[in-house]
Amino acid sequence: MIGTGIFSTPSSILALSGSVGLALFIWVAGMLIAAAGMAVYLEFGTGLPRNGGEKNYLEFVYTKPKFLVTGFYTGYVILLGWAGSNSVAFGEYILNAADVEVNRWNQRGIGLACVTVAFLIHGLALKWGLRLLNVLGIIKLVILLIIIISGFAALGGHLKIDKPDNFTNAFSGTTGSPYGVVTALYNVIWSYIGYSNANYAMSEMKNPVRTIKIAAPVAIICVGIMYMLANIAYFAAVPREEIANSGRILAASFFRNVFGPKAEKALSVFVALSAFGNVLSVIFSQGRLVQELGREGILPFSGFFASNKPFNAPFTGLFEHWIVSVIIMLAPPPGDAYNFILNVISYPLAIVNVFVAGGLIHLYLHRDAFNWHPPFSATLPVTIFFLLSNIYLVVAPYVPPDTPDQNVYESLPYYLHCVVGTGVILAGGVYWCVWAKLLPWLGGYKLRKETFESEDGWTRSVFVKEKRGE
């Protein structure tokens, strides 16, 4: 879960909410939504403990029309570059540490190097990639603990600047527009987004049900507490105006105010390493999602994407995600790149989560028909809360901002990520119409799914064309 979100997004959350008090309430709301989401994914993960995450859960519930939900989900997986945003943030923090002015190409050039190295490590040296992930995970925790402990010192007045007074009249300046609140919520949820990553690789865990039942709740509780304390630390050490204008290098401003300019440069490198750790985590899981779609026979040239050859890793799945991440990282205008990537990924995830939560409610109402009795239950009230939260996240971004300065973009329409995000999922529906309906109708055949064990020991599926009447 811990990537660049907690180091990069608090400034935009404050700017969108207008006050320290509302910003902290939004962090609490985002934490509750993430905790509910973790519970929903934990129930599905313990009930269907295999690689694939939401793909398995949606296919289990939404069986008709045949393969339609898989088509929608394919567009969502194949066309979104999750690793792009943290790669951009990695570039920004590295340049800040080097005291180099950020421009369109140096930031993205370093980001390109970041995502490329992550792809090559996981594609060519799987075990070393996992070891590096663990090392960077420890670094992330250490950085957060440094910020939290320093925050307590800042509350006591130990600063290189005059002590900010952010907690007096904490709600003064509150805007609270629907657009501002929902966009701020997206930023918070983005900081927690990794709570579902483990579900994508459950076939590769030892004792996956026991592991995830312990790891997931511990993780969400620890991260939630640390995120709230980190926000209090920022407000204790950085003046409100400086937070709102600091962009994605808020953590650097914090270190400068507490420890001085030299510490700012050094710790900016460690924040960049945290971003790199998140890129490693994301590309690891997303590459396996692409591979799982290949193993299900959904993609063109499925055997190519399904293979673990030659390095016992999903190289082709990782490569596909690398290509999309690079495109989505280089395409937007310079000032809007990070926010656009963040929102265009978060928005379709909210759509997917509406159907995931709705599917679990359906299972609760028809347990016997689906033989649904997993070893963990999210409970109906929690699932309904997660469903309603995501419906709000889907609908509210279409409400225009009250003033132009509330638009999260500098030069893009406020709703662009909603349109693009919805288009990505609908593109999967178009693919289904062509692959599962139009071509079989034109060719006079129907598709039948056959499953077998491949040479590498994994289960694979292919779709066999049967002439109608056979």
Coordinates of N, CA and C in Angstrom, one line a residue, residues 112-250:
L112 N 10.7 6.8 -16.8 CA 10.8 5.7 -17.8 C 11.9 4.7 -17.3
A113 N 13.0 5.2 -16.9 CA 14.1 4.4 -16.4 C 13.6 3.6 -15.2
C114 N 12.8 4.2 -14.3 CA 12.3 3.5 -13.1 C 11.4 2.3 -13.4
V115 N 10.4 2.6 -14.3 CA 9.5 1.5 -14.6 C 10.2 0.4 -15.5
T116 N 11.2 0.8 -16.3 CA 11.9 -0.2 -17.1 C 12.7 -1.1 -16.2
V117 N 13.4 -0.5 -15.2 CA 14.2 -1.4 -14.3 C 13.3 -2.3 -13.5
A118 N 12.2 -1.8 -13.1 CA 11.2 -2.7 -12.3 C 10.8 -3.8 -13.2
F119 N 10.4 -3.6 -14.4 CA 10.0 -4.6 -15.4 C 11.1 -5.6 -15.6
L120 N 12.3 -5.2 -15.8 CA 13.4 -6.1 -16.1 C 13.8 -7.0 -14.9
I121 N 13.7 -6.4 -13.7 CA 14.0 -7.1 -12.5 C 13.0 -8.3 -12.3
H122 N 11.7 -7.9 -12.4 CA 10.7 -9.0 -12.2 C 10.6 -10.0 -13.3
G123 N 11.0 -9.5 -14.5 CA 11.0 -10.4 -15.7 C 12.1 -11.3 -15.8
L124 N 13.3 -10.9 -15.3 CA 14.5 -11.7 -15.5 C 15.1 -12.3 -14.2
A125 N 14.7 -11.8 -13.1 CA 15.3 -12.3 -11.8 C 14.2 -12.2 -10.7
L126 N 13.2 -13.1 -10.8 CA 12.1 -13.0 -9.9 C 12.4 -13.0 -8.4
K127 N 13.3 -13.9 -8.0 CA 13.6 -14.0 -6.5 C 14.3 -12.7 -6.1
W128 N 15.2 -12.1 -6.9 CA 15.9 -10.9 -6.5 C 14.9 -9.7 -6.5
G129 N 13.9 -9.8 -7.4 CA 12.9 -8.7 -7.3 C 12.1 -8.8 -6.0
L130 N 11.7 -10.0 -5.6 CA 11.0 -10.1 -4.3 C 11.8 -9.7 -3.1
R131 N 13.1 -10.0 -3.2 CA 14.0 -9.6 -2.1 C 14.1 -8.0 -2.0
L132 N 14.3 -7.4 -3.2 CA 14.3 -6.0 -3.3 C 13.0 -5.3 -2.8
L133 N 11.9 -5.9 -3.1 CA 10.6 -5.5 -2.6 C 10.6 -5.4 -1.1
N134 N 11.1 -6.5 -0.5 CA 11.1 -6.5 1.0 C 12.0 -5.5 1.6
V135 N 13.2 -5.2 1.0 CA 14.1 -4.2 1.4 C 13.5 -2.8 1.3
L136 N 12.9 -2.6 0.2 CA 12.3 -1.2 0.0 C 11.0 -1.1 0.9
G137 N 10.3 -2.2 1.2 CA 9.2 -2.1 2.1 C 9.7 -1.7 3.5
I138 N 10.8 -2.2 3.9 CA 11.4 -1.7 5.2 C 11.7 -0.2 5.2
I139 N 12.3 0.2 4.0 CA 12.7 1.6 3.9 C 11.5 2.5 4.0
K140 N 10.4 2.1 3.3 CA 9.1 2.9 3.4 C 8.7 3.1 4.8
L141 N 8.7 2.0 5.6 CA 8.2 2.0 6.9 C 9.1 2.9 7.8
V142 N 10.4 2.8 7.5 CA 11.4 3.7 8.3 C 11.1 5.2 8.0
I143 N 10.9 5.5 6.7 CA 10.6 6.9 6.3 C 9.4 7.4 7.0
L144 N 8.3 6.6 7.0 CA 7.1 7.0 7.6 C 7.3 7.2 9.2
L145 N 8.0 6.3 9.8 CA 8.2 6.4 11.2 C 9.1 7.7 11.5
I146 N 10.0 8.0 10.7 CA 10.8 9.2 10.9 C 9.9 10.4 10.8
I147 N 9.0 10.5 9.8 CA 8.1 11.6 9.7 C 7.2 11.7 10.9
I148 N 6.7 10.5 11.4 CA 5.8 10.6 12.6 C 6.5 11.0 13.8
I149 N 7.7 10.5 14.1 CA 8.4 10.9 15.3 C 8.8 12.3 15.2
S150 N 9.2 12.8 14.0 CA 9.6 14.2 13.8 C 8.4 15.1 14.0
G151 N 7.2 14.6 13.6 CA 6.0 15.4 13.8 C 5.7 15.7 15.3
F152 N 5.9 14.7 16.1 CA 5.8 14.9 17.6 C 6.8 16.0 18.1
A153 N 8.0 15.9 17.5 CA 9.0 16.9 17.9 C 8.5 18.3 17.4
A154 N 8.0 18.3 16.2 CA 7.5 19.6 15.6 C 6.3 20.2 16.5
L155 N 5.5 19.3 17.0 CA 4.4 19.8 17.8 C 4.9 20.4 19.1
G156 N 6.1 20.0 19.5 CA 6.8 20.6 20.7 C 7.6 21.8 20.3
G157 N 7.6 22.2 19.0 CA 8.3 23.5 18.7 C 9.7 23.3 18.1
H158 N 10.2 22.1 17.9 CA 11.5 21.8 17.4 C 11.5 21.9 15.9
L159 N 11.7 23.1 15.4 CA 11.6 23.4 13.9 C 12.7 24.4 13.5
K160 N 13.0 24.3 12.2 CA 13.9 25.3 11.7 C 13.2 26.6 11.3
I161 N 11.9 26.6 11.4 CA 11.0 27.8 11.0 C 10.1 28.1 12.2
D162 N 9.4 29.2 12.1 CA 8.4 29.5 13.2 C 7.3 28.4 13.2
K163 N 6.9 28.0 14.3 CA 5.9 26.9 14.4 C 4.6 27.3 13.8
P164 N 4.1 26.5 12.8 CA 2.8 26.8 12.1 C 1.7 26.7 13.1
D165 N 0.6 27.4 12.8 CA -0.6 27.3 13.7 C -1.8 26.7 12.9
N166 N -1.6 25.5 12.5 CA -2.6 24.9 11.5 C -3.8 24.3 12.2
F167 N -3.7 24.0 13.5 CA -4.8 23.3 14.2 C -5.8 24.3 14.9
T168 N -5.4 25.6 15.0 CA -6.4 26.6 15.5 C -7.4 26.9 14.4
N169 N -8.6 26.9 14.7 CA -9.7 27.2 13.6 C -9.4 26.2 12.4
A170 N -9.4 24.9 12.7 CA -9.0 24.0 11.7 C -9.9 23.9 10.6
F171 N -11.2 24.3 10.7 CA -12.1 24.2 9.6 C -12.3 25.5 8.9
S172 N -11.5 26.6 9.2 CA -11.7 27.8 8.5 C -11.2 27.6 7.1
G173 N -12.0 28.2 6.1 CA -11.6 28.0 4.7 C -12.2 26.8 4.0
T174 N -13.0 26.0 4.7 CA -13.6 24.8 4.2 C -14.4 25.2 2.9
T175 N -14.2 24.4 1.8 CA -15.0 24.6 0.6 C -16.0 23.5 0.5
G176 N -15.6 22.3 0.6 CA -16.5 21.2 0.7 C -17.4 21.0 -0.5
S177 N -17.0 21.4 -1.7 CA -17.8 21.2 -2.9 C -17.7 19.7 -3.3
P178 N -18.8 19.1 -3.9 CA -18.8 17.7 -4.2 C -17.6 17.3 -5.1
Y179 N -17.2 18.2 -6.0 CA -16.1 17.8 -6.9 C -14.8 17.8 -6.1
G180 N -14.6 18.8 -5.2 CA -13.4 18.8 -4.4 C -13.3 17.7 -3.4
V181 N -14.4 17.3 -2.8 CA -14.4 16.2 -1.8 C -14.1 14.9 -2.5
V182 N -14.8 14.6 -3.6 CA -14.6 13.3 -4.2 C -13.2 13.2 -4.9
T183 N -12.7 14.3 -5.4 CA -11.3 14.2 -6.0 C -10.3 14.0 -4.9
A184 N -10.5 14.7 -3.7 CA -9.7 14.5 -2.6 C -9.8 13.0 -2.1
L185 N -11.0 12.5 -2.1 CA -11.2 11.1 -1.7 C -10.4 10.1 -2.6
Y186 N -10.4 10.4 -3.9 CA -9.7 9.6 -4.8 C -8.2 9.6 -4.5
N187 N -7.7 10.8 -4.1 CA -6.3 10.9 -3.7 C -6.0 10.0 -2.4
V188 N -6.9 10.0 -1.5 CA -6.7 9.2 -0.3 C -6.7 7.7 -0.6
I189 N -7.8 7.3 -1.4 CA -7.9 5.9 -1.7 C -6.7 5.4 -2.6
W190 N -6.2 6.3 -3.4 CA -5.0 6.0 -4.2 C -3.8 5.6 -3.2
S191 N -3.8 6.3 -2.1 CA -2.7 6.0 -1.1 C -2.9 4.6 -0.5
Y192 N -4.1 4.1 -0.5 CA -4.3 2.7 0.1 C -4.5 1.6 -1.0
I193 N -4.3 2.0 -2.3 CA -4.8 1.2 -3.3 C -4.3 -0.3 -3.3
G194 N -3.1 -0.5 -2.7 CA -2.5 -1.8 -2.8 C -3.1 -2.8 -1.9
Y195 N -4.2 -2.5 -1.2 CA -4.8 -3.5 -0.3 C -5.3 -4.8 -1.1
S196 N -5.5 -4.7 -2.4 CA -6.0 -5.8 -3.1 C -4.8 -6.5 -3.9
N197 N -3.6 -6.0 -3.9 CA -2.5 -6.5 -4.7 C -2.2 -8.0 -4.4
A198 N -2.3 -8.3 -3.1 CA -1.9 -9.7 -2.7 C -2.9 -10.7 -3.4
N199 N -4.1 -10.3 -3.6 CA -5.1 -11.2 -4.2 C -4.8 -11.6 -5.6
Y200 N -3.9 -10.9 -6.3 CA -3.5 -11.2 -7.7 C -2.5 -12.3 -7.7
A201 N -1.9 -12.6 -6.6 CA -0.8 -13.7 -6.7 C -1.0 -14.7 -5.6
M202 N -2.2 -15.1 -5.3 CA -2.5 -16.0 -4.2 C -2.0 -17.4 -4.5
S203 N -2.0 -17.8 -5.8 CA -1.5 -19.1 -6.1 C 0.0 -19.3 -5.8
E204 N 0.7 -18.2 -5.6 CA 2.1 -18.3 -5.4 C 2.5 -18.1 -3.9
M205 N 1.5 -18.1 -3.1 CA 1.7 -18.0 -1.6 C 1.7 -19.3 -1.0
K206 N 2.5 -19.4 0.1 CA 2.4 -20.6 0.9 C 1.2 -20.4 1.9
N207 N 0.3 -21.4 1.9 CA -0.9 -21.3 2.8 C -1.6 -20.0 2.6
P208 N -2.1 -19.7 1.4 CA -2.6 -18.4 1.1 C -3.8 -17.9 2.0
V209 N -4.7 -18.8 2.3 CA -5.8 -18.3 3.1 C -5.4 -17.9 4.5
R210 N -4.6 -18.7 5.2 CA -4.1 -18.2 6.5 C -3.2 -17.0 6.4
T211 N -2.4 -16.9 5.4 CA -1.5 -15.8 5.2 C -2.3 -14.5 5.1
I212 N -3.2 -14.5 4.1 CA -3.9 -13.2 3.8 C -4.9 -12.8 5.0
K213 N -5.4 -13.8 5.7 CA -6.3 -13.5 6.9 C -5.6 -12.8 8.0
I214 N -4.3 -13.1 8.1 CA -3.4 -12.4 9.1 C -2.9 -11.1 8.5
A215 N -2.3 -11.2 7.3 CA -1.6 -10.0 6.8 C -2.4 -8.8 6.4
A216 N -3.6 -9.1 5.8 CA -4.4 -8.0 5.3 C -5.0 -7.1 6.5
P217 N -5.6 -7.6 7.5 CA -6.1 -6.7 8.6 C -4.9 -6.0 9.3
V218 N -3.8 -6.7 9.6 CA -2.7 -6.1 10.2 C -2.2 -4.9 9.4
A219 N -2.1 -5.1 8.1 CA -1.6 -4.1 7.2 C -2.5 -2.9 7.2
I220 N -3.8 -3.1 7.0 CA -4.7 -1.9 6.9 C -4.7 -1.1 8.2
I221 N -4.6 -1.8 9.3 CA -4.7 -1.1 10.6 C -3.4 -0.3 10.8
C222 N -2.2 -1.0 10.6 CA -0.9 -0.3 10.7 C -0.8 0.9 9.8
V223 N -1.1 0.7 8.5 CA -1.0 1.8 7.5 C -1.9 2.9 7.8
G224 N -3.2 2.6 8.2 CA -4.2 3.6 8.5 C -3.7 4.5 9.7
I225 N -3.2 3.9 10.7 CA -2.7 4.7 11.9 C -1.5 5.5 11.5
M226 N -0.5 5.0 10.7 CA 0.7 5.7 10.3 C 0.3 6.9 9.4
Y227 N -0.7 6.6 8.4 CA -1.1 7.7 7.5 C -1.7 8.9 8.3
M228 N -2.5 8.6 9.3 CA -3.1 9.7 10.0 C -2.1 10.5 10.8
L229 N -1.1 9.8 11.5 CA -0.1 10.4 12.2 C 0.9 11.2 11.3
A230 N 1.1 10.7 10.1 CA 1.9 11.4 9.1 C 1.3 12.7 8.7
N231 N 0.0 12.7 8.5 CA -0.7 13.9 8.2 C -0.7 15.0 9.3
I232 N -0.8 14.5 10.5 CA -0.7 15.4 11.7 C 0.7 16.0 11.7
A233 N 1.7 15.1 11.4 CA 3.1 15.6 11.4 C 3.3 16.7 10.3
Y234 N 2.7 16.5 9.1 CA 2.8 17.6 8.1 C 2.3 18.9 8.6
F235 N 1.1 18.8 9.1 CA 0.4 20.0 9.6 C 1.1 20.7 10.8
A236 N 1.9 19.9 11.5 CA 2.6 20.4 12.7 C 3.9 21.1 12.2
A237 N 4.4 20.8 11.0 CA 5.7 21.3 10.6 C 5.7 22.2 9.4
V238 N 4.7 22.2 8.6 CA 4.6 22.9 7.4 C 3.5 23.9 7.4
P239 N 3.7 25.2 7.2 CA 2.6 26.2 7.1 C 1.5 25.8 6.1
R240 N 0.3 26.1 6.4 CA -0.8 25.7 5.5 C -0.7 26.1 4.1
E241 N -0.2 27.3 3.8 CA -0.1 27.8 2.5 C 1.0 27.1 1.7
E242 N 2.1 26.7 2.5 CA 3.2 26.0 1.8 C 2.8 24.6 1.5
I243 N 1.9 23.9 2.3 CA 1.4 22.6 2.0 C 0.6 22.6 0.7
A244 N -0.3 23.6 0.7 CA -1.2 23.7 -0.5 C -0.5 23.9 -1.8
N245 N 0.7 24.6 -1.7 CA 1.5 24.9 -2.9 C 2.6 24.0 -3.2
S246 N 2.8 23.0 -2.3 CA 4.0 22.2 -2.4 C 3.9 21.1 -3.5
G247 N 2.7 20.9 -4.0 CA 2.6 19.8 -5.1 C 2.9 18.5 -4.5
R248 N 3.7 17.7 -5.3 CA 4.0 16.3 -4.9 C 5.3 16.2 -4.1
I249 N 5.9 17.3 -3.7 CA 7.1 17.2 -2.9 C 6.9 17.7 -1.5
L250 N 5.7 17.4 -0.9 CA 5.4 17.9 0.4 C 6.3 17.3 1.4

